[in-house]
Every structure is written in structure tokens, then in C-alpha cells.
Short mmCIF file of C-alpha atoms in Angstrom, two decimals:
data_model
loop_
_atom_site.label_atom_id
_atom_site.label_comp_id
_atom_site.label_asym_id
_atom_site.label_seq_id
_atom_site.Cartn_x
_atom_site.Cartn_y
_atom_site.Cartn_z
CA MET Z 22 -96.46 41.05 72.81
CA ASN Z 23 -93.90 44.07 73.76
CA ASN Z 24 -91.51 45.07 70.25
CA CYS Z 25 -88.49 45.63 73.09
CA SER Z 26 -89.04 42.39 73.98
CA MET Z 27 -86.50 40.54 71.73
CA LYS Z 28 -83.01 42.31 70.81
CA SER Z 29 -83.90 43.52 66.68
CA ASN Z 30 -82.04 45.28 64.52
CA ILE Z 31 -85.13 46.24 62.06
CA ASN Z 32 -86.07 49.63 61.50
CA LEU Z 33 -89.50 51.27 61.92
CA LEU Z 34 -90.27 51.37 58.28
CA ASP Z 35 -89.20 47.80 57.84
CA GLU Z 36 -91.19 46.76 60.69
CA GLN Z 37 -94.42 48.33 58.66
CA GLU Z 38 -93.52 47.04 55.25
CA ILE Z 39 -93.91 43.20 57.34
CA LYS Z 40 -97.38 44.79 59.00
CA PHE Z 41 -98.28 45.15 55.50
CA LEU Z 42 -97.06 42.68 53.66
CA ILE Z 43 -98.70 40.08 57.37
CA LYS Z 44 -102.84 41.83 56.97
CA SER Z 45 -101.51 41.39 52.56
CA LEU Z 46 -101.02 37.68 53.55
CA VAL Z 47 -104.12 37.42 55.33
CA ASP Z 48 -105.99 39.35 53.13
CA GLU Z 49 -104.70 37.68 49.94
CA LYS Z 50 -107.04 34.60 48.33
CA GLU Z 51 -104.63 33.78 46.19
CA ARG Z 52 -102.43 31.05 46.46
CA HIS Z 53 -99.78 31.62 44.22
CA ARG Z 54 -100.01 35.63 45.24
CA GLN Z 55 -100.21 34.74 48.74
CA GLU Z 56 -96.61 32.59 48.50
CA LYS Z 57 -94.81 36.22 46.22
CA ILE Z 58 -95.93 38.16 49.81
CA ALA Z 59 -94.25 34.80 51.79
CA GLN Z 60 -90.92 35.28 49.94
CA LYS Z 61 -90.69 38.71 50.50
CA ILE Z 62 -91.89 38.80 54.08
CA GLY Z 63 -89.05 35.29 54.71
CA SER Z 64 -86.42 38.32 52.92
CA ILE Z 65 -86.41 40.48 55.35
CA LYS Z 66 -84.29 38.38 57.86
CA ASP Z 67 -84.34 39.99 61.62
CA GLU Z 68 -86.27 38.26 65.13
CA ARG Z 69 -88.97 41.33 64.43
CA THR Z 70 -89.87 39.65 61.56
CA ALA Z 71 -90.46 36.52 63.47
CA GLU Z 72 -92.28 37.81 66.38
CA LEU Z 73 -94.63 39.37 63.97
CA VAL Z 74 -94.69 35.85 61.27
CA ALA Z 75 -95.77 33.71 64.71
CA GLU Z 76 -98.63 35.52 65.47
CA LEU Z 77 -100.09 34.19 62.14
CA LEU Z 78 -99.93 30.40 64.09
CA TYR Z 79 -103.48 31.68 65.71
CA SER Z 80 -104.97 31.74 62.87
CA GLU Z 81 -107.75 29.49 61.90
CA ASP Z 82 -106.60 28.75 58.69
CA GLY Z 83 -104.77 26.01 58.35
CA PHE Z 84 -102.47 27.83 54.83
CA ILE Z 85 -101.53 30.41 57.17
CA ARG Z 86 -100.33 28.39 60.14
CA ASN Z 87 -98.13 25.92 58.00
CA THR Z 88 -97.07 29.18 55.49
CA ALA Z 89 -96.13 30.65 59.20
CA ILE Z 90 -93.88 27.81 60.28
CA GLU Z 91 -92.60 27.66 56.51
CA LEU Z 92 -90.82 31.37 57.21
CA LEU Z 93 -90.37 30.96 60.21
CA VAL Z 94 -87.99 28.01 59.14
CA ALA Z 95 -87.08 30.20 56.79
CA LEU Z 96 -85.63 32.94 59.11
CA ASP Z 97 -83.66 30.36 60.88
CA GLU Z 98 -81.52 31.33 64.22
CA LYS Z 99 -83.47 34.45 63.93
CA ALA Z 100 -86.68 32.56 64.46
CA LEU Z 101 -85.69 30.71 68.34
CA ALA Z 102 -86.22 33.13 70.38
CA VAL Z 103 -89.65 33.75 69.86
CA LEU Z 104 -90.38 29.44 69.66
CA LYS Z 105 -89.07 29.01 72.98
CA GLU Z 106 -91.31 31.94 73.77
CA LYS Z 107 -93.90 30.13 72.54
CA LEU Z 108 -93.44 26.77 74.30
CA ALA Z 109 -94.65 28.36 77.18
CA ASP Z 110 -98.15 29.69 75.56
CA LYS Z 111 -101.34 27.96 76.96
CA ASP Z 112 -102.73 26.93 74.01
CA ARG Z 113 -100.97 22.94 73.18
CA ASN Z 114 -100.97 23.81 69.18
CA ILE Z 115 -98.91 26.75 69.43
CA ARG Z 116 -96.68 25.06 71.55
CA LYS Z 117 -96.64 22.12 69.41
CA PHE Z 118 -96.73 24.51 65.83
CA ALA Z 119 -93.56 25.57 67.61
CA LEU Z 120 -92.14 22.20 67.27
CA ASP Z 121 -93.09 21.93 64.37
CA ALA Z 122 -90.38 24.17 62.92
CA LEU Z 123 -87.69 23.65 65.24
CA LYS Z 124 -87.34 20.28 63.71
CA HIS Z 125 -86.11 21.63 60.22
CA ILE Z 126 -84.30 24.27 62.14
CA ARG Z 127 -80.72 23.00 62.48
CA GLY Z 128 -78.86 23.54 65.71
CA LYS Z 129 -77.40 22.89 68.54
CA HIS Z 130 -79.79 25.48 70.35
CA SER Z 131 -83.26 24.17 68.22
CA CYS Z 132 -82.33 20.82 70.33
CA GLU Z 133 -81.69 22.51 74.21
CA ILE Z 134 -85.21 24.12 73.45
CA ALA Z 135 -87.03 20.91 72.41
CA LEU Z 136 -84.85 19.55 75.11
CA ALA Z 137 -86.83 21.80 77.64
CA ALA Z 138 -90.51 20.53 75.67
CA LEU Z 139 -89.99 17.31 77.46
CA ASP Z 140 -91.52 18.67 80.84
CA ASP Z 141 -94.53 19.21 78.68
CA ASP Z 142 -97.44 18.13 80.26
CA ASP Z 143 -99.50 17.46 76.49
CA GLU Z 144 -98.25 13.65 75.16
CA ASN Z 145 -98.37 15.51 71.55
CA VAL Z 146 -96.14 18.20 72.64
CA VAL Z 147 -93.65 16.00 73.74
CA GLU Z 148 -94.03 13.45 70.59
CA ALA Z 149 -92.71 16.40 68.80
CA ALA Z 150 -90.61 17.21 71.06
CA LEU Z 151 -89.14 14.30 70.74
CA GLU Z 152 -89.30 14.43 66.84
CA VAL Z 153 -86.73 17.35 66.84
CA ILE Z 154 -84.69 15.27 69.08
CA ALA Z 155 -84.97 12.29 66.42
CA GLN Z 156 -84.88 14.39 63.47
CA GLN Z 157 -81.60 16.50 64.47
CA GLN Z 158 -80.27 12.86 66.21
CA TYR Z 159 -79.17 14.82 69.34
CA LYS Z 160 -77.24 12.72 71.61
CA GLU Z 161 -77.17 15.00 74.50
CA ALA Z 162 -80.46 13.99 75.02
CA GLU Z 163 -79.91 10.33 75.80
CA ASP Z 164 -80.14 10.67 79.98
CA LYS Z 165 -82.88 12.66 79.49
CA LEU Z 166 -85.08 9.64 77.11
CA LEU Z 167 -84.37 7.76 79.95
CA GLU Z 168 -85.36 9.81 82.61
CA ILE Z 169 -88.79 10.13 80.64
CA LEU Z 170 -88.52 5.78 80.16
CA LYS Z 171 -89.23 5.24 83.06
CA LYS Z 172 -91.40 7.09 84.59
CA THR Z 173 -93.80 8.10 82.30
CA ASN Z 174 -96.90 5.18 81.43
CA SER Z 175 -98.26 7.01 78.04
CA VAL Z 176 -98.12 4.11 74.83
CA TRP Z 177 -97.76 6.83 72.61
CA VAL Z 178 -94.98 8.45 74.42
CA ILE Z 179 -93.02 5.07 75.02
CA ASN Z 180 -94.18 4.62 70.92
CA ALA Z 181 -92.01 7.97 70.51
CA LEU Z 182 -88.87 7.59 72.28
CA LEU Z 183 -89.19 4.41 70.47
CA ARG Z 184 -88.41 5.76 67.23
CA THR Z 185 -85.90 8.48 68.93
CA PHE Z 186 -84.02 6.17 70.84
CA ALA Z 187 -83.50 3.95 67.02
CA SER Z 188 -81.99 7.71 65.59
CA LEU Z 189 -79.90 7.98 68.56
CA ASP Z 190 -78.64 4.53 68.22
CA THR Z 191 -79.24 3.92 72.19
CA LYS Z 192 -78.35 -0.02 71.12
CA HIS Z 193 -77.68 0.02 75.13
CA PHE Z 194 -81.05 1.37 76.38
CA LEU Z 195 -82.35 -1.87 74.55
CA GLY Z 196 -83.35 -4.23 77.74
CA THR Z 197 -84.57 -1.29 79.51
CA ILE Z 198 -86.64 -0.58 76.13
CA GLU Z 199 -87.75 -4.37 76.93
CA GLU Z 200 -88.65 -4.34 80.51
CA LYS Z 201 -90.26 -1.61 79.79
CA ILE Z 202 -92.79 -2.70 77.41
CA PHE Z 203 -93.38 -6.09 79.24
CA SER Z 204 -94.44 -4.67 82.82
CA LEU Z 205 -96.70 -1.60 81.42
CA ASP Z 206 -99.91 -1.97 82.25
CA ALA Z 207 -101.74 -1.75 78.72
CA THR Z 208 -104.23 -3.11 76.75
CA ASP Z 209 -103.16 -6.12 74.89
CA ILE Z 210 -103.64 -4.06 72.15
CA GLU Z 211 -102.07 -1.23 72.56
CA LYS Z 212 -98.80 -3.69 73.94
CA ASN Z 213 -99.28 -4.58 70.54
CA ILE Z 214 -98.32 -1.38 69.38
CA LEU Z 215 -95.40 -1.36 71.03
CA VAL Z 216 -94.29 -4.42 70.13
CA ASN Z 217 -94.44 -3.97 66.27
CA SER Z 218 -92.63 -0.15 67.33
CA TYR Z 219 -89.61 -2.09 69.47
CA VAL Z 220 -89.13 -4.79 66.58
CA ARG Z 221 -88.87 -1.84 64.47
CA THR Z 222 -86.40 -0.11 66.53
CA LEU Z 223 -84.73 -4.12 66.37
CA GLY Z 224 -84.43 -3.24 63.45
CA SER Z 225 -82.15 -0.47 63.31
CA ILE Z 226 -80.18 -0.98 66.46
CA GLY Z 227 -80.65 -4.61 66.93
CA SER Z 228 -77.61 -6.86 66.30
CA TYR Z 229 -78.10 -11.00 65.05
CA ARG Z 230 -79.28 -12.57 68.21
CA ASP Z 231 -82.10 -10.50 68.35
CA ILE Z 232 -83.11 -12.07 64.66
CA ASP Z 233 -83.84 -15.33 66.52
CA VAL Z 234 -86.04 -13.38 68.83
CA ILE Z 235 -88.08 -11.44 66.78
CA ILE Z 236 -88.47 -15.25 65.20
CA GLY Z 237 -89.17 -16.65 67.54
CA LYS Z 238 -91.40 -14.73 70.68
CA TYR Z 239 -92.91 -11.34 68.67
CA ALA Z 240 -94.03 -12.69 65.51
CA LYS Z 241 -95.82 -15.86 67.16
CA ASP Z 242 -96.79 -14.50 70.31
CA PHE Z 243 -98.07 -11.08 68.51
CA VAL Z 244 -99.51 -10.09 65.76
CA MET Z 245 -97.16 -7.98 63.44
CA ASP Z 246 -97.52 -5.81 60.30
CA ASN Z 247 -95.88 -7.30 58.23
CA SER Z 248 -94.03 -3.47 56.84
CA ASN Z 249 -92.55 -4.09 60.71
CA LEU Z 250 -91.60 -7.36 60.86
CA VAL Z 251 -89.84 -7.78 57.12
CA LEU Z 252 -87.68 -4.24 57.23
CA ALA Z 253 -86.49 -5.48 60.82
CA LEU Z 254 -85.68 -8.69 59.45
CA SER Z 255 -83.53 -7.25 56.07
CA ASN Z 256 -81.87 -5.02 57.79
CA LEU Z 257 -81.00 -6.92 60.82
CA VAL Z 258 -79.82 -9.86 58.32
CA LEU Z 259 -77.52 -6.70 56.12
CA LYS Z 260 -75.19 -6.03 59.07
CA THR Z 261 -75.24 -9.62 60.01
CA ASP Z 262 -72.61 -11.74 59.07
CA ILE Z 263 -74.73 -14.91 58.03
CA SER Z 264 -72.37 -17.74 58.93
CA LYS Z 265 -73.48 -16.94 62.61
CA LEU Z 266 -77.20 -17.65 61.98
CA SER Z 267 -78.74 -21.29 62.13
CA GLU Z 268 -80.06 -23.11 59.11
CA GLU Z 269 -83.09 -23.44 60.46
CA THR Z 270 -82.87 -19.73 60.98
CA VAL Z 271 -82.12 -18.79 57.52
CA LYS Z 272 -85.14 -21.27 56.19
CA GLU Z 273 -87.34 -19.13 58.78
CA LEU Z 274 -86.08 -15.91 57.36
CA GLY Z 275 -86.76 -17.40 53.44
CA ARG Z 276 -90.40 -18.50 54.79
CA ILE Z 277 -91.12 -15.03 56.71
CA PHE Z 278 -90.08 -12.85 53.59
CA GLU Z 279 -91.44 -15.28 50.64
CA GLU Z 280 -94.73 -14.98 52.91
CA HIS Z 281 -95.32 -11.49 54.20
CA TRP Z 282 -93.10 -9.55 51.67
CA ASP Z 283 -95.26 -7.00 49.34
CA TRP Z 284 -93.52 -5.82 46.87
CA ARG Z 285 -96.57 -3.21 46.56
CA ASP Z 286 -94.36 -1.31 49.26
CA SER Z 287 -91.93 0.65 48.29
CA ASN Z 288 -90.69 1.20 51.62
CA GLN Z 289 -87.32 0.58 51.55
CA VAL Z 290 -87.34 -2.34 48.35
CA LEU Z 291 -83.65 -2.59 47.61
CA ILE Z 292 -83.17 -2.78 51.15
CA CYS Z 293 -85.29 -6.32 51.83
CA ILE Z 294 -84.53 -7.08 48.10
CA ALA Z 295 -80.88 -7.04 49.54
CA ALA Z 296 -81.43 -9.31 52.34
CA PHE Z 297 -83.59 -11.42 50.18
CA VAL Z 298 -79.81 -11.30 47.22
CA LYS Z 299 -77.60 -12.19 50.77
CA LEU Z 300 -79.09 -15.74 51.57
CA GLN Z 301 -79.56 -16.14 48.12
CA LEU Z 302 -83.49 -15.56 47.63
CA VAL Z 303 -84.91 -15.64 44.40
CA PHE Z 304 -88.62 -15.83 44.78
CA PHE Z 305 -88.62 -12.08 44.35
CA LEU Z 306 -87.07 -12.42 41.14
CA ASP Z 307 -91.22 -14.20 40.38
CA ASP Z 308 -92.90 -10.65 40.21
CA MET Z 309 -89.45 -8.45 39.00
CA GLU Z 310 -91.55 -6.99 35.92
CA ALA Z 311 -94.27 -5.68 38.51
CA ILE Z 312 -91.32 -4.46 40.93
CA TYR Z 313 -89.01 -2.58 38.36
CA ARG Z 314 -92.83 -0.95 37.26
CA LEU Z 315 -93.39 0.51 40.09
CA ASN Z 316 -89.94 1.91 41.36
CA LYS Z 317 -88.52 2.68 37.76
CA ASN Z 318 -88.85 6.01 38.33
CA GLU Z 319 -86.84 5.89 41.03
CA GLU Z 320 -83.52 7.64 40.89
CA PHE Z 321 -80.70 4.92 40.11
CA PHE Z 322 -83.37 1.88 41.18
CA VAL Z 323 -82.66 0.05 38.14
CA GLU Z 324 -78.75 0.25 38.18
CA ASN Z 325 -78.79 -0.61 42.17
CA PHE Z 326 -81.17 -3.29 41.52
CA MET Z 327 -78.52 -4.73 38.59
CA ASN Z 328 -76.02 -4.61 41.16
CA LEU Z 329 -77.79 -5.77 43.95
CA LEU Z 330 -78.42 -9.61 41.68
CA LYS Z 331 -74.58 -10.00 40.76
CA ASN Z 332 -74.47 -10.75 44.29
CA PHE Z 333 -76.87 -13.99 43.54
CA ARG Z 334 -74.59 -17.29 43.30
CA ILE Z 335 -77.32 -18.63 41.65
CA SER Z 336 -76.36 -19.91 38.34
CA LEU Z 337 -76.27 -17.64 36.05
CA ARG Z 338 -78.65 -20.24 33.81
CA LEU Z 339 -81.38 -19.30 35.90
CA LEU Z 340 -81.76 -16.13 36.18
CA CYS Z 341 -81.78 -15.98 32.42
CA ILE Z 342 -85.07 -18.14 32.65
CA LYS Z 343 -86.08 -15.98 34.52
CA PHE Z 344 -85.45 -12.97 33.00
CA TRP Z 345 -86.67 -14.70 29.62
CA LYS Z 346 -89.70 -15.34 31.19
CA ALA Z 347 -90.67 -11.85 32.92
CA LYS Z 348 -90.38 -10.46 29.31
CA ASN Z 349 -87.74 -8.31 30.25
CA ARG Z 350 -84.61 -8.48 27.13
CA ASN Z 351 -82.62 -5.72 28.30
CA TRP Z 352 -82.12 -7.29 31.69
CA TYR Z 353 -81.34 -11.58 30.27
CA LEU Z 354 -78.75 -9.78 27.67
CA TRP Z 355 -77.19 -8.22 31.23
CA VAL Z 356 -76.96 -10.79 32.42
CA LEU Z 357 -76.02 -12.93 29.17
CA SER Z 358 -72.32 -10.25 29.38
#
């Protein structure tokens, strides 16, 4: 790479020091010393530093590559020029590594670089570019994303697009997304993967009308991942005026939640419990002590759980009985208070 290819204020002495530090980083075998060397490199905030660090992306050592990505992230906007340049590299892995760094360098320029990478020929690179856009919620990419959705026949790109649409809250694309999924020439397994992702997307950006669609169509016609199904329906319940739901729908929601929710899956556990409480479902209280033990070290879990229980309209007597059976004296006394 031409040393003058990028504007830099670094002097020759500093550049020699960076080269020395980078060589030391590669040669050193002890991790804590490597980390200290990396800190010194990252403190020299300059585009030339980023250029030299970026060459470490070609290392066969995974630790060195990951350290390079971390350093490029730490260099922030000083790394943008070289990361953009690396997206033209013939090695798809280098292009993906550049995007991995861009995910954590927030700003319009990062997103614009990722937007251009959506035209890459490699699906893995496109997925990484979509992750940048999703993580930074770059709404300006919507038109480009819709164009890709209409053109692509890749299950994996569509799957990544679904996650991105959910992040960008693109409710107005739902009809087009559904049409694409069900018109796609894909295997049953691939279609099932897409429907699972679509259901999760509906949980983020759908409406109460989608509850019956998920229950009556997707959950019956496809093999649904329990976590996806429960989380999607929980999210929809939480943003729905449940008076709009039929008695039959509420009953079916209760059945699905009780049958498919696994309290050992702590993913978004409070969101699920909040939905159960909103529907006045008490089945999860039988596992309350186990839920508590699993999540007690999560910040504010117990406080938030207790606040959710205040929304129960069931009798205090019933709550007391369940807490007493669970041998949780503190929560039993809390109900009495």
C-alpha cells in the first residue's frame, strides 16, 4: 500500500514506533503482554495507524485478526478510509472483517460504506453489511433493501434482510416480504427457516392482527422454534389492546404459552412474563423459584418481576398459596404487604 495514499498527520518517528509495536504484537506469545501492546497501538489515533493495523487482518492467527478488528474499532473514524478500501479486497474474508469493524463504528459514513457493500457477490459479505445497517438502524437504506429483497433468491440473504427489516421497523414492507417468502422456489427446510424468521420479525413490527395469523397459519403449517413462537407472540401481546382479541384467541395464546414456553430459556424472560401477566396467566408461577434461581443475578430482575406481578388481578390468596408452595418466604411476605 502506498504510504501517501491516505491523508495522515503522523510523523516518521511515530510510524516507525507503530511498525515496531505491530511486530511486537505478532511476535509476543503471552496474551496479557499482547493486550498491553495493542493498547499502545490504539492510543496513536491516525489513519496511517489504521492502515498498518489493517494488514493484520491477513494473519492466520485468529487472536491477531480479532485484535486488529478491535483496534480498528478503537481508531473510530480514523479507520474508515482503510476499511472502505478493504471492501474491494479480492479475499471475501477480508471484506467481511472490515464490515465486522464497521458494525461498531457508529455514524453515517460507516453505514454508507456498508450500503455499497450490499452489491458484493458473496452472500456472507452481504449478510455482514446488513448487520451493520441493522445494528446502526440506518433507515436511509430502506429502498436499497427492498430492491435486494425483490431481486435475490438467496434464502440466507432474505433471512438476514428479515432481521434488518425488524431492526428498521419497516412495517410497510410486510406484504412484500410475505409475498417473496411464499413465492420463493425453496426446499421445505429453507421455507421453514424463513417462516420462523418472519414470525420473529412480525413480533417486532407486526400488529395484533398477526396474532391470529401466527396461531392459525404459521404455527400449524410449519415447524416453529418454540423460542421464536413464544417471543413473537409475547411481543405482540404487549403492544396490543387485548380487548381486541377474541376469547378463543386469548385461550389459544394461553395454551401455546403454557405448552411451548421453557423457563430455562432466559432469552427475554421478562418480556414473556409481562405478556403472561397481561393475559392473567398464572401457570409460570409454579416454576417461580426455578425462574428466580436462574435469573437472580440479572440486574433488577427480582424488582422487575415483582412489579409485573402487581398487575395481576387474581386474588392475593392465590398468589400467597403459590409463593408458600414455592417456599419463597420473602415473596410471600411481599404479597401480604
